[in-house]
mmCIF file with all atom_site columns, C-alpha atoms in Angstrom:
data_model
loop_
_atom_site.group_PDB
_atom_site.id
_atom_site.type_symbol
_atom_site.label_atom_id
_atom_site.label_alt_id
_atom_site.label_comp_id
_atom_site.label_asym_id
_atom_site.label_entity_id
_atom_site.label_seq_id
_atom_site.pdbx_PDB_ins_code
_atom_site.Cartn_x
_atom_site.Cartn_y
_atom_site.Cartn_z
_atom_site.occupancy
_atom_site.B_iso_or_equiv
_atom_site.pdbx_formal_charge
_atom_site.auth_seq_id
_atom_site.auth_comp_id
_atom_site.auth_asym_id
_atom_site.auth_atom_id
_atom_site.pdbx_PDB_model_num
ATOM 1   C CA . UNK A 1 1  ? -22.257 -0.935  -12.231 1.00 48.00 ? 1  UNK A CA 1
ATOM 2   C CA . UNK A 1 2  ? -19.892 -0.117  -9.717  1.00 64.00 ? 2  UNK A CA 1
ATOM 3   C CA . UNK A 1 3  ? -17.569 -2.999  -8.335  1.00 88.00 ? 3  UNK A CA 1
ATOM 4   C CA . UNK A 1 4  ? -16.604 -1.114  -5.199  1.00 95.00 ? 4  UNK A CA 1
ATOM 5   C CA . UNK A 1 5  ? -18.534 0.571   -2.567  1.00 96.00 ? 5  UNK A CA 1
ATOM 6   C CA . UNK A 1 6  ? -16.927 3.023   0.081   1.00 97.00 ? 6  UNK A CA 1
ATOM 7   C CA . UNK A 1 7  ? -18.351 3.723   3.587   1.00 97.00 ? 7  UNK A CA 1
ATOM 8   C CA . UNK A 1 8  ? -16.844 5.794   6.286   1.00 97.00 ? 8  UNK A CA 1
ATOM 9   C CA . UNK A 1 9  ? -17.166 6.202   9.842   1.00 96.00 ? 9  UNK A CA 1
ATOM 10  C CA . UNK A 1 10 ? -15.434 9.464   11.223  1.00 95.00 ? 10 UNK A CA 1
ATOM 11  C CA . UNK A 1 11 ? -14.014 9.391   14.716  1.00 95.00 ? 11 UNK A CA 1
ATOM 12  C CA . UNK A 1 12 ? -12.235 12.160  16.441  1.00 95.00 ? 12 UNK A CA 1
ATOM 13  C CA . UNK A 1 13 ? -8.837  11.631  15.136  1.00 95.00 ? 13 UNK A CA 1
ATOM 14  C CA . UNK A 1 14 ? -9.259  9.289   11.988  1.00 96.00 ? 14 UNK A CA 1
ATOM 15  C CA . UNK A 1 15 ? -12.004 8.487   9.494   1.00 97.00 ? 15 UNK A CA 1
ATOM 16  C CA . UNK A 1 16 ? -12.335 4.767   8.707   1.00 97.00 ? 16 UNK A CA 1
ATOM 17  C CA . UNK A 1 17 ? -12.936 3.849   5.018   1.00 98.00 ? 17 UNK A CA 1
ATOM 18  C CA . UNK A 1 18 ? -14.098 0.703   4.367   1.00 98.00 ? 18 UNK A CA 1
ATOM 19  C CA . UNK A 1 19 ? -14.966 -0.765  0.997   1.00 97.00 ? 19 UNK A CA 1
ATOM 20  C CA . UNK A 1 20 ? -16.895 -3.808  -0.133  1.00 97.00 ? 20 UNK A CA 1
ATOM 21  C CA . UNK A 1 21 ? -16.085 -5.208  -3.420  1.00 96.00 ? 21 UNK A CA 1
ATOM 22  C CA . UNK A 1 22 ? -19.541 -6.226  -5.103  1.00 88.00 ? 22 UNK A CA 1
ATOM 23  C CA . UNK A 1 23 ? -17.612 -7.900  -8.000  1.00 86.00 ? 23 UNK A CA 1
ATOM 24  C CA . UNK A 1 24 ? -14.389 -9.200  -8.856  1.00 87.00 ? 24 UNK A CA 1
ATOM 25  C CA . UNK A 1 25 ? -12.057 -5.917  -9.145  1.00 93.00 ? 25 UNK A CA 1
ATOM 26  C CA . UNK A 1 26 ? -9.451  -6.110  -11.881 1.00 95.00 ? 26 UNK A CA 1
ATOM 27  C CA . UNK A 1 27 ? -6.550  -3.782  -12.108 1.00 96.00 ? 27 UNK A CA 1
ATOM 28  C CA . UNK A 1 28 ? -7.823  -1.553  -14.755 1.00 96.00 ? 28 UNK A CA 1
ATOM 29  C CA . UNK A 1 29 ? -10.759 -0.500  -12.305 1.00 96.00 ? 29 UNK A CA 1
ATOM 30  C CA . UNK A 1 30 ? -8.279  1.712   -10.708 1.00 96.00 ? 30 UNK A CA 1
ATOM 31  C CA . UNK A 1 31 ? -8.678  4.017   -13.309 1.00 96.00 ? 31 UNK A CA 1
ATOM 32  C CA . UNK A 1 32 ? -12.359 4.861   -12.905 1.00 95.00 ? 32 UNK A CA 1
ATOM 33  C CA . UNK A 1 33 ? -12.326 4.360   -8.952  1.00 95.00 ? 33 UNK A CA 1
ATOM 34  C CA . UNK A 1 34 ? -13.631 7.480   -7.339  1.00 94.00 ? 34 UNK A CA 1
ATOM 35  C CA . UNK A 1 35 ? -12.857 7.105   -3.512  1.00 96.00 ? 35 UNK A CA 1
ATOM 36  C CA . UNK A 1 36 ? -14.732 9.904   -1.322  1.00 97.00 ? 36 UNK A CA 1
ATOM 37  C CA . UNK A 1 37 ? -13.357 13.021  -0.192  1.00 95.00 ? 37 UNK A CA 1
ATOM 38  C CA . UNK A 1 38 ? -12.151 12.815  3.180   1.00 95.00 ? 38 UNK A CA 1
ATOM 39  C CA . UNK A 1 39 ? -11.098 15.580  5.866   1.00 89.00 ? 39 UNK A CA 1
ATOM 40  C CA . UNK A 1 40 ? -7.225  15.874  5.458   1.00 85.00 ? 40 UNK A CA 1
ATOM 41  C CA . UNK A 1 41 ? -6.629  17.068  8.757   1.00 93.00 ? 41 UNK A CA 1
ATOM 42  C CA . UNK A 1 42 ? -7.310  13.517  10.189  1.00 96.00 ? 42 UNK A CA 1
ATOM 43  C CA . UNK A 1 43 ? -5.926  10.077  9.877   1.00 97.00 ? 43 UNK A CA 1
ATOM 44  C CA . UNK A 1 44 ? -7.450  7.683   6.882   1.00 98.00 ? 44 UNK A CA 1
ATOM 45  C CA . UNK A 1 45 ? -7.903  3.771   8.139   1.00 98.00 ? 45 UNK A CA 1
ATOM 46  C CA . UNK A 1 46 ? -8.521  1.785   5.382   1.00 98.00 ? 46 UNK A CA 1
ATOM 47  C CA . UNK A 1 47 ? -10.518 -1.647  5.858   1.00 98.00 ? 47 UNK A CA 1
ATOM 48  C CA . UNK A 1 48 ? -11.773 -4.182  3.623   1.00 97.00 ? 48 UNK A CA 1
ATOM 49  C CA . UNK A 1 49 ? -11.083 -7.564  1.912   1.00 96.00 ? 49 UNK A CA 1
ATOM 50  C CA . UNK A 1 50 ? -9.279  -6.720  -1.420  1.00 96.00 ? 50 UNK A CA 1
ATOM 51  C CA . UNK A 1 51 ? -6.179  -6.995  -3.111  1.00 97.00 ? 51 UNK A CA 1
ATOM 52  C CA . UNK A 1 52 ? -2.595  -5.527  -2.249  1.00 98.00 ? 52 UNK A CA 1
ATOM 53  C CA . UNK A 1 53 ? -2.575  -3.084  -5.177  1.00 98.00 ? 53 UNK A CA 1
ATOM 54  C CA . UNK A 1 54 ? -6.115  -1.801  -4.159  1.00 98.00 ? 54 UNK A CA 1
ATOM 55  C CA . UNK A 1 55 ? -4.875  -1.095  -0.712  1.00 98.00 ? 55 UNK A CA 1
ATOM 56  C CA . UNK A 1 56 ? -1.376  0.672   -2.176  1.00 98.00 ? 56 UNK A CA 1
ATOM 57  C CA . UNK A 1 57 ? -3.770  2.527   -4.557  1.00 98.00 ? 57 UNK A CA 1
ATOM 58  C CA . UNK A 1 58 ? -5.595  3.801   -1.586  1.00 98.00 ? 58 UNK A CA 1
ATOM 59  C CA . UNK A 1 59 ? -2.888  4.695   0.469   1.00 96.00 ? 59 UNK A CA 1
ATOM 60  C CA . UNK A 1 60 ? -1.153  6.881   -2.202  1.00 95.00 ? 60 UNK A CA 1
ATOM 61  C CA . UNK A 1 61 ? -4.271  8.423   -3.062  1.00 96.00 ? 61 UNK A CA 1
ATOM 62  C CA . UNK A 1 62 ? -4.720  9.796   0.513   1.00 96.00 ? 62 UNK A CA 1
ATOM 63  C CA . UNK A 1 63 ? -1.069  10.270  1.358   1.00 91.00 ? 63 UNK A CA 1
ATOM 64  C CA . UNK A 1 64 ? -1.318  13.845  1.957   1.00 92.00 ? 64 UNK A CA 1
ATOM 65  C CA . UNK A 1 65 ? -3.556  13.142  4.950   1.00 95.00 ? 65 UNK A CA 1
ATOM 66  C CA . UNK A 1 66 ? -2.450  13.386  8.615   1.00 96.00 ? 66 UNK A CA 1
ATOM 67  C CA . UNK A 1 67 ? -1.555  9.564   8.922   1.00 97.00 ? 67 UNK A CA 1
ATOM 68  C CA . UNK A 1 68 ? -2.682  6.474   7.138   1.00 97.00 ? 68 UNK A CA 1
ATOM 69  C CA . UNK A 1 69 ? -3.183  2.847   8.532   1.00 98.00 ? 69 UNK A CA 1
ATOM 70  C CA . UNK A 1 70 ? -4.690  -0.124  7.200   1.00 98.00 ? 70 UNK A CA 1
ATOM 71  C CA . UNK A 1 71 ? -6.952  -2.594  9.303   1.00 98.00 ? 71 UNK A CA 1
ATOM 72  C CA . UNK A 1 72 ? -5.630  -5.979  9.863   1.00 97.00 ? 72 UNK A CA 1
ATOM 73  C CA . UNK A 1 73 ? -7.610  -8.552  11.584  1.00 95.00 ? 73 UNK A CA 1
ATOM 74  C CA . UNK A 1 74 ? -4.767  -10.598 12.779  1.00 94.00 ? 74 UNK A CA 1
ATOM 75  C CA . UNK A 1 75 ? -3.565  -7.157  14.789  1.00 95.00 ? 75 UNK A CA 1
ATOM 76  C CA . UNK A 1 76 ? -7.215  -6.503  15.885  1.00 93.00 ? 76 UNK A CA 1
ATOM 77  C CA . UNK A 1 77 ? -6.289  -3.076  14.777  1.00 97.00 ? 77 UNK A CA 1
ATOM 78  C CA . UNK A 1 78 ? -4.764  -0.481  12.109  1.00 98.00 ? 78 UNK A CA 1
ATOM 79  C CA . UNK A 1 79 ? -1.191  -0.429  11.637  1.00 98.00 ? 79 UNK A CA 1
ATOM 80  C CA . UNK A 1 80 ? 0.008   2.957   10.876  1.00 98.00 ? 80 UNK A CA 1
ATOM 81  C CA . UNK A 1 81 ? 1.824   2.747   7.591   1.00 98.00 ? 81 UNK A CA 1
ATOM 82  C CA . UNK A 1 82 ? 2.908   6.315   7.203   1.00 97.00 ? 82 UNK A CA 1
ATOM 83  C CA . UNK A 1 83 ? 2.605   9.428   9.558   1.00 97.00 ? 83 UNK A CA 1
ATOM 84  C CA . UNK A 1 84 ? 3.066   13.194  9.060   1.00 94.00 ? 84 UNK A CA 1
ATOM 85  C CA . UNK A 1 85 ? 2.722   13.970  12.823  1.00 95.00 ? 85 UNK A CA 1
ATOM 86  C CA . UNK A 1 86 ? 4.161   12.888  15.916  1.00 95.00 ? 86 UNK A CA 1
ATOM 87  C CA . UNK A 1 87 ? 1.115   11.720  17.452  1.00 95.00 ? 87 UNK A CA 1
ATOM 88  C CA . UNK A 1 88 ? 0.949   8.653   15.616  1.00 96.00 ? 88 UNK A CA 1
ATOM 89  C CA . UNK A 1 89 ? 3.976   6.659   14.907  1.00 97.00 ? 89 UNK A CA 1
ATOM 90  C CA . UNK A 1 90 ? 4.633   4.162   12.081  1.00 98.00 ? 90 UNK A CA 1
ATOM 91  C CA . UNK A 1 91 ? 4.242   0.696   13.201  1.00 97.00 ? 91 UNK A CA 1
ATOM 92  C CA . UNK A 1 92 ? 1.927   1.694   16.044  1.00 97.00 ? 92 UNK A CA 1
ATOM 93  C CA . UNK A 1 93 ? -1.583  -0.486  16.158  1.00 98.00 ? 93 UNK A CA 1
ATOM 94  C CA . UNK A 1 94 ? -4.598  1.787   16.807  1.00 97.00 ? 94 UNK A CA 1
ATOM 95  C CA . UNK A 1 95 ? -7.424  -0.436  18.427  1.00 94.00 ? 95 UNK A CA 1
ATOM 96  C CA . UNK A 1 96 ? -10.340 0.664   16.303  1.00 91.00 ? 96 UNK A CA 1
ATOM 97  C CA . UNK A 1 97 ? -14.117 -0.553  16.354  1.00 80.00 ? 97 UNK A CA 1
ATOM 98  C CA . UNK A 1 98 ? -15.430 -1.561  12.782  1.00 80.00 ? 98 UNK A CA 1
ATOM 99  C CA . UNK B 2 1  ? 18.447  -11.115 13.503  1.00 49.00 ? 1  UNK B CA 1
ATOM 100 C CA . UNK B 2 2  ? 16.965  -9.109  10.436  1.00 64.00 ? 2  UNK B CA 1
ATOM 101 C CA . UNK B 2 3  ? 13.684  -10.234 10.019  1.00 88.00 ? 3  UNK B CA 1
ATOM 102 C CA . UNK B 2 4  ? 13.248  -9.181  6.436   1.00 95.00 ? 4  UNK B CA 1
ATOM 103 C CA . UNK B 2 5  ? 15.739  -9.742  3.569   1.00 96.00 ? 5  UNK B CA 1
ATOM 104 C CA . UNK B 2 6  ? 15.807  -7.563  0.534   1.00 97.00 ? 6  UNK B CA 1
ATOM 105 C CA . UNK B 2 7  ? 16.889  -8.315  -3.166  1.00 97.00 ? 7  UNK B CA 1
ATOM 106 C CA . UNK B 2 8  ? 16.762  -6.220  -6.071  1.00 97.00 ? 8  UNK B CA 1
ATOM 107 C CA . UNK B 2 9  ? 16.789  -6.902  -9.718  1.00 96.00 ? 9  UNK B CA 1
ATOM 108 C CA . UNK B 2 10 ? 17.502  -3.802  -12.071 1.00 95.00 ? 10 UNK B CA 1
ATOM 109 C CA . UNK B 2 11 ? 15.800  -3.826  -15.464 1.00 95.00 ? 11 UNK B CA 1
ATOM 110 C CA . UNK B 2 12 ? 15.862  -1.074  -17.888 1.00 95.00 ? 12 UNK B CA 1
ATOM 111 C CA . UNK B 2 13 ? 12.647  0.760   -16.964 1.00 95.00 ? 13 UNK B CA 1
ATOM 112 C CA . UNK B 2 14 ? 12.241  -0.713  -13.010 1.00 96.00 ? 14 UNK B CA 1
ATOM 113 C CA . UNK B 2 15 ? 13.607  -2.165  -10.180 1.00 97.00 ? 15 UNK B CA 1
ATOM 114 C CA . UNK B 2 16 ? 12.123  -5.315  -8.821  1.00 97.00 ? 16 UNK B CA 1
ATOM 115 C CA . UNK B 2 17 ? 12.356  -5.332  -4.825  1.00 98.00 ? 17 UNK B CA 1
ATOM 116 C CA . UNK B 2 18 ? 11.971  -8.583  -3.646  1.00 98.00 ? 18 UNK B CA 1
ATOM 117 C CA . UNK B 2 19 ? 11.293  -9.162  0.136   1.00 97.00 ? 19 UNK B CA 1
ATOM 118 C CA . UNK B 2 20 ? 11.523  -12.463 2.033   1.00 97.00 ? 20 UNK B CA 1
ATOM 119 C CA . UNK B 2 21 ? 10.426  -12.695 5.677   1.00 96.00 ? 21 UNK B CA 1
ATOM 120 C CA . UNK B 2 22 ? 12.325  -14.781 7.736   1.00 88.00 ? 22 UNK B CA 1
ATOM 121 C CA . UNK B 2 23 ? 10.492  -14.755 10.977  1.00 86.00 ? 23 UNK B CA 1
ATOM 122 C CA . UNK B 2 24 ? 7.081   -13.452 11.564  1.00 87.00 ? 24 UNK B CA 1
ATOM 123 C CA . UNK B 2 25 ? 6.993   -9.662  11.393  1.00 93.00 ? 25 UNK B CA 1
ATOM 124 C CA . UNK B 2 26 ? 5.044   -7.684  13.581  1.00 95.00 ? 26 UNK B CA 1
ATOM 125 C CA . UNK B 2 27 ? 3.679   -3.994  12.988  1.00 97.00 ? 27 UNK B CA 1
ATOM 126 C CA . UNK B 2 28 ? 6.808   -2.604  15.255  1.00 96.00 ? 28 UNK B CA 1
ATOM 127 C CA . UNK B 2 29 ? 9.231   -3.891  13.011  1.00 96.00 ? 29 UNK B CA 1
ATOM 128 C CA . UNK B 2 30 ? 8.520   -0.985  10.595  1.00 96.00 ? 30 UNK B CA 1
ATOM 129 C CA . UNK B 2 31 ? 10.237  1.327   12.721  1.00 96.00 ? 31 UNK B CA 1
ATOM 130 C CA . UNK B 2 32 ? 13.280  -0.690  12.150  1.00 95.00 ? 32 UNK B CA 1
ATOM 131 C CA . UNK B 2 33 ? 13.543  -1.675  8.716   1.00 95.00 ? 33 UNK B CA 1
ATOM 132 C CA . UNK B 2 34 ? 15.931  -0.271  6.299   1.00 94.00 ? 34 UNK B CA 1
ATOM 133 C CA . UNK B 2 35 ? 14.908  -1.060  2.630   1.00 96.00 ? 35 UNK B CA 1
ATOM 134 C CA . UNK B 2 36 ? 17.804  -0.421  0.173   1.00 97.00 ? 36 UNK B CA 1
ATOM 135 C CA . UNK B 2 37 ? 18.298  3.048   -1.869  1.00 96.00 ? 37 UNK B CA 1
ATOM 136 C CA . UNK B 2 38 ? 17.025  2.540   -5.248  1.00 95.00 ? 38 UNK B CA 1
ATOM 137 C CA . UNK B 2 39 ? 17.255  4.947   -8.157  1.00 89.00 ? 39 UNK B CA 1
ATOM 138 C CA . UNK B 2 40 ? 14.466  7.415   -8.201  1.00 85.00 ? 40 UNK B CA 1
ATOM 139 C CA . UNK B 2 41 ? 14.650  7.609   -12.009 1.00 93.00 ? 41 UNK B CA 1
ATOM 140 C CA . UNK B 2 42 ? 13.266  4.075   -12.339 1.00 96.00 ? 42 UNK B CA 1
ATOM 141 C CA . UNK B 2 43 ? 10.003  2.286   -11.547 1.00 97.00 ? 43 UNK B CA 1
ATOM 142 C CA . UNK B 2 44 ? 10.036  0.229   -8.213  1.00 98.00 ? 44 UNK B CA 1
ATOM 143 C CA . UNK B 2 45 ? 7.980   -2.922  -8.299  1.00 98.00 ? 45 UNK B CA 1
ATOM 144 C CA . UNK B 2 46 ? 7.636   -4.690  -5.047  1.00 98.00 ? 46 UNK B CA 1
ATOM 145 C CA . UNK B 2 47 ? 7.117   -8.427  -4.712  1.00 98.00 ? 47 UNK B CA 1
ATOM 146 C CA . UNK B 2 48 ? 7.135   -10.953 -1.864  1.00 97.00 ? 48 UNK B CA 1
ATOM 147 C CA . UNK B 2 49 ? 4.698   -12.731 0.772   1.00 96.00 ? 49 UNK B CA 1
ATOM 148 C CA . UNK B 2 50 ? 3.775   -10.476 3.333   1.00 96.00 ? 50 UNK B CA 1
ATOM 149 C CA . UNK B 2 51 ? 0.895   -8.195  5.342   1.00 97.00 ? 51 UNK B CA 1
ATOM 150 C CA . UNK B 2 52 ? -0.735  -5.351  3.361   1.00 98.00 ? 52 UNK B CA 1
ATOM 151 C CA . UNK B 2 53 ? 0.589   -3.035  5.756   1.00 98.00 ? 53 UNK B CA 1
ATOM 152 C CA . UNK B 2 54 ? 4.173   -3.832  4.807   1.00 98.00 ? 54 UNK B CA 1
ATOM 153 C CA . UNK B 2 55 ? 3.373   -3.473  0.969   1.00 98.00 ? 55 UNK B CA 1
ATOM 154 C CA . UNK B 2 56 ? 1.673   0.108   2.181   1.00 98.00 ? 56 UNK B CA 1
ATOM 155 C CA . UNK B 2 57 ? 4.721   1.079   4.163   1.00 98.00 ? 57 UNK B CA 1
ATOM 156 C CA . UNK B 2 58 ? 7.022   0.240   1.278   1.00 98.00 ? 58 UNK B CA 1
ATOM 157 C CA . UNK B 2 59 ? 4.907   1.885   -1.518  1.00 96.00 ? 59 UNK B CA 1
ATOM 158 C CA . UNK B 2 60 ? 4.786   5.206   0.883   1.00 95.00 ? 60 UNK B CA 1
ATOM 159 C CA . UNK B 2 61 ? 8.701   4.710   1.372   1.00 96.00 ? 61 UNK B CA 1
ATOM 160 C CA . UNK B 2 62 ? 9.445   4.628   -2.646  1.00 96.00 ? 62 UNK B CA 1
ATOM 161 C CA . UNK B 2 63 ? 6.300   7.141   -3.418  1.00 91.00 ? 63 UNK B CA 1
ATOM 162 C CA . UNK B 2 64 ? 9.046   9.837   -4.801  1.00 92.00 ? 64 UNK B CA 1
ATOM 163 C CA . UNK B 2 65 ? 10.118  7.272   -7.561  1.00 95.00 ? 65 UNK B CA 1
ATOM 164 C CA . UNK B 2 66 ? 8.960   7.202   -11.005 1.00 96.00 ? 66 UNK B CA 1
ATOM 165 C CA . UNK B 2 67 ? 5.990   4.709   -10.617 1.00 97.00 ? 67 UNK B CA 1
ATOM 166 C CA . UNK B 2 68 ? 5.140   2.155   -8.220  1.00 97.00 ? 68 UNK B CA 1
ATOM 167 C CA . UNK B 2 69 ? 3.681   -1.379  -8.657  1.00 98.00 ? 69 UNK B CA 1
ATOM 168 C CA . UNK B 2 70 ? 3.015   -4.644  -6.697  1.00 98.00 ? 70 UNK B CA 1
ATOM 169 C CA . UNK B 2 71 ? 3.422   -8.060  -8.107  1.00 98.00 ? 71 UNK B CA 1
ATOM 170 C CA . UNK B 2 72 ? 0.490   -10.195 -8.269  1.00 97.00 ? 72 UNK B CA 1
ATOM 171 C CA . UNK B 2 73 ? 0.657   -13.739 -9.158  1.00 95.00 ? 73 UNK B CA 1
ATOM 172 C CA . UNK B 2 74 ? -3.236  -13.945 -9.889  1.00 94.00 ? 74 UNK B CA 1
ATOM 173 C CA . UNK B 2 75 ? -2.439  -11.129 -12.499 1.00 95.00 ? 75 UNK B CA 1
ATOM 174 C CA . UNK B 2 76 ? 0.978   -12.825 -13.483 1.00 93.00 ? 76 UNK B CA 1
ATOM 175 C CA . UNK B 2 77 ? 2.612   -9.348  -13.304 1.00 97.00 ? 77 UNK B CA 1
ATOM 176 C CA . UNK B 2 78 ? 2.869   -5.984  -11.705 1.00 98.00 ? 78 UNK B CA 1
ATOM 177 C CA . UNK B 2 79 ? -0.266  -3.796  -11.214 1.00 98.00 ? 79 UNK B CA 1
ATOM 178 C CA . UNK B 2 80 ? 0.805   -0.109  -11.259 1.00 98.00 ? 80 UNK B CA 1
ATOM 179 C CA . UNK B 2 81 ? -0.226  1.990   -7.988  1.00 98.00 ? 81 UNK B CA 1
ATOM 180 C CA . UNK B 2 82 ? 0.877   5.221   -8.417  1.00 97.00 ? 82 UNK B CA 1
ATOM 181 C CA . UNK B 2 83 ? 2.780   6.932   -11.269 1.00 97.00 ? 83 UNK B CA 1
ATOM 182 C CA . UNK B 2 84 ? 4.469   10.115  -12.111 1.00 94.00 ? 84 UNK B CA 1
ATOM 183 C CA . UNK B 2 85 ? 4.974   9.581   -15.628 1.00 95.00 ? 85 UNK B CA 1
ATOM 184 C CA . UNK B 2 86 ? 2.708   9.318   -18.634 1.00 95.00 ? 86 UNK B CA 1
ATOM 185 C CA . UNK B 2 87 ? 4.570   6.244   -19.578 1.00 95.00 ? 87 UNK B CA 1
ATOM 186 C CA . UNK B 2 88 ? 3.355   4.150   -16.812 1.00 96.00 ? 88 UNK B CA 1
ATOM 187 C CA . UNK B 2 89 ? -0.764  4.307   -15.999 1.00 97.00 ? 89 UNK B CA 1
ATOM 188 C CA . UNK B 2 90 ? -2.058  3.296   -12.745 1.00 98.00 ? 90 UNK B CA 1
ATOM 189 C CA . UNK B 2 91 ? -3.938  -0.144  -13.407 1.00 97.00 ? 91 UNK B CA 1
ATOM 190 C CA . UNK B 2 92 ? -1.610  -1.239  -16.036 1.00 97.00 ? 92 UNK B CA 1
ATOM 191 C CA . UNK B 2 93 ? -0.129  -4.510  -15.596 1.00 98.00 ? 93 UNK B CA 1
ATOM 192 C CA . UNK B 2 94 ? 3.356   -5.082  -16.309 1.00 97.00 ? 94 UNK B CA 1
ATOM 193 C CA . UNK B 2 95 ? 4.883   -8.373  -17.150 1.00 95.00 ? 95 UNK B CA 1
ATOM 194 C CA . UNK B 2 96 ? 7.840   -8.728  -15.071 1.00 91.00 ? 96 UNK B CA 1
ATOM 195 C CA . UNK B 2 97 ? 9.966   -11.895 -14.627 1.00 80.00 ? 97 UNK B CA 1
ATOM 196 C CA . UNK B 2 98 ? 10.789  -12.746 -11.025 1.00 81.00 ? 98 UNK B CA 1
#
């Protein structure tokens, strides 16, 4: 029944959180989504084909983490959108292997 | 020279923040973007055609505000992606006039 399936790849400094939508997702689904627990000491990079509001929801969900990025195929990497560490700067693009 | 132009419409309970990109925007532009100051006592709804990472950056930028939504033409409204008030629930769709 779950409309969204998450998978993770843990790297040294970040976790890549990929999602796949099995059916069309609707905004109210945000009320029942249970994203996986991730180590707060690493960055989180979100990847997947989905609506902007799903990305924004997930970015907020994980915002206490070290830094957050969203994977953009056009940039061939993950764009840092927030950071609590000087090691990763907003606007930087991380080369990540998906 | 500015690549992004913001405009706001203040409603009773939220502010609609629209952006327009005048040229292609690149991730490093996030380092110089100056989004407008908005009243923290209202919600903020983001609207515009732009990359996911720009939305995520803006959602994080305004996250201390009352609630945040992103306008989705497919939903004909703004999807609430985070909320600090019981009046607006994540996943709800607000009918907004752009």
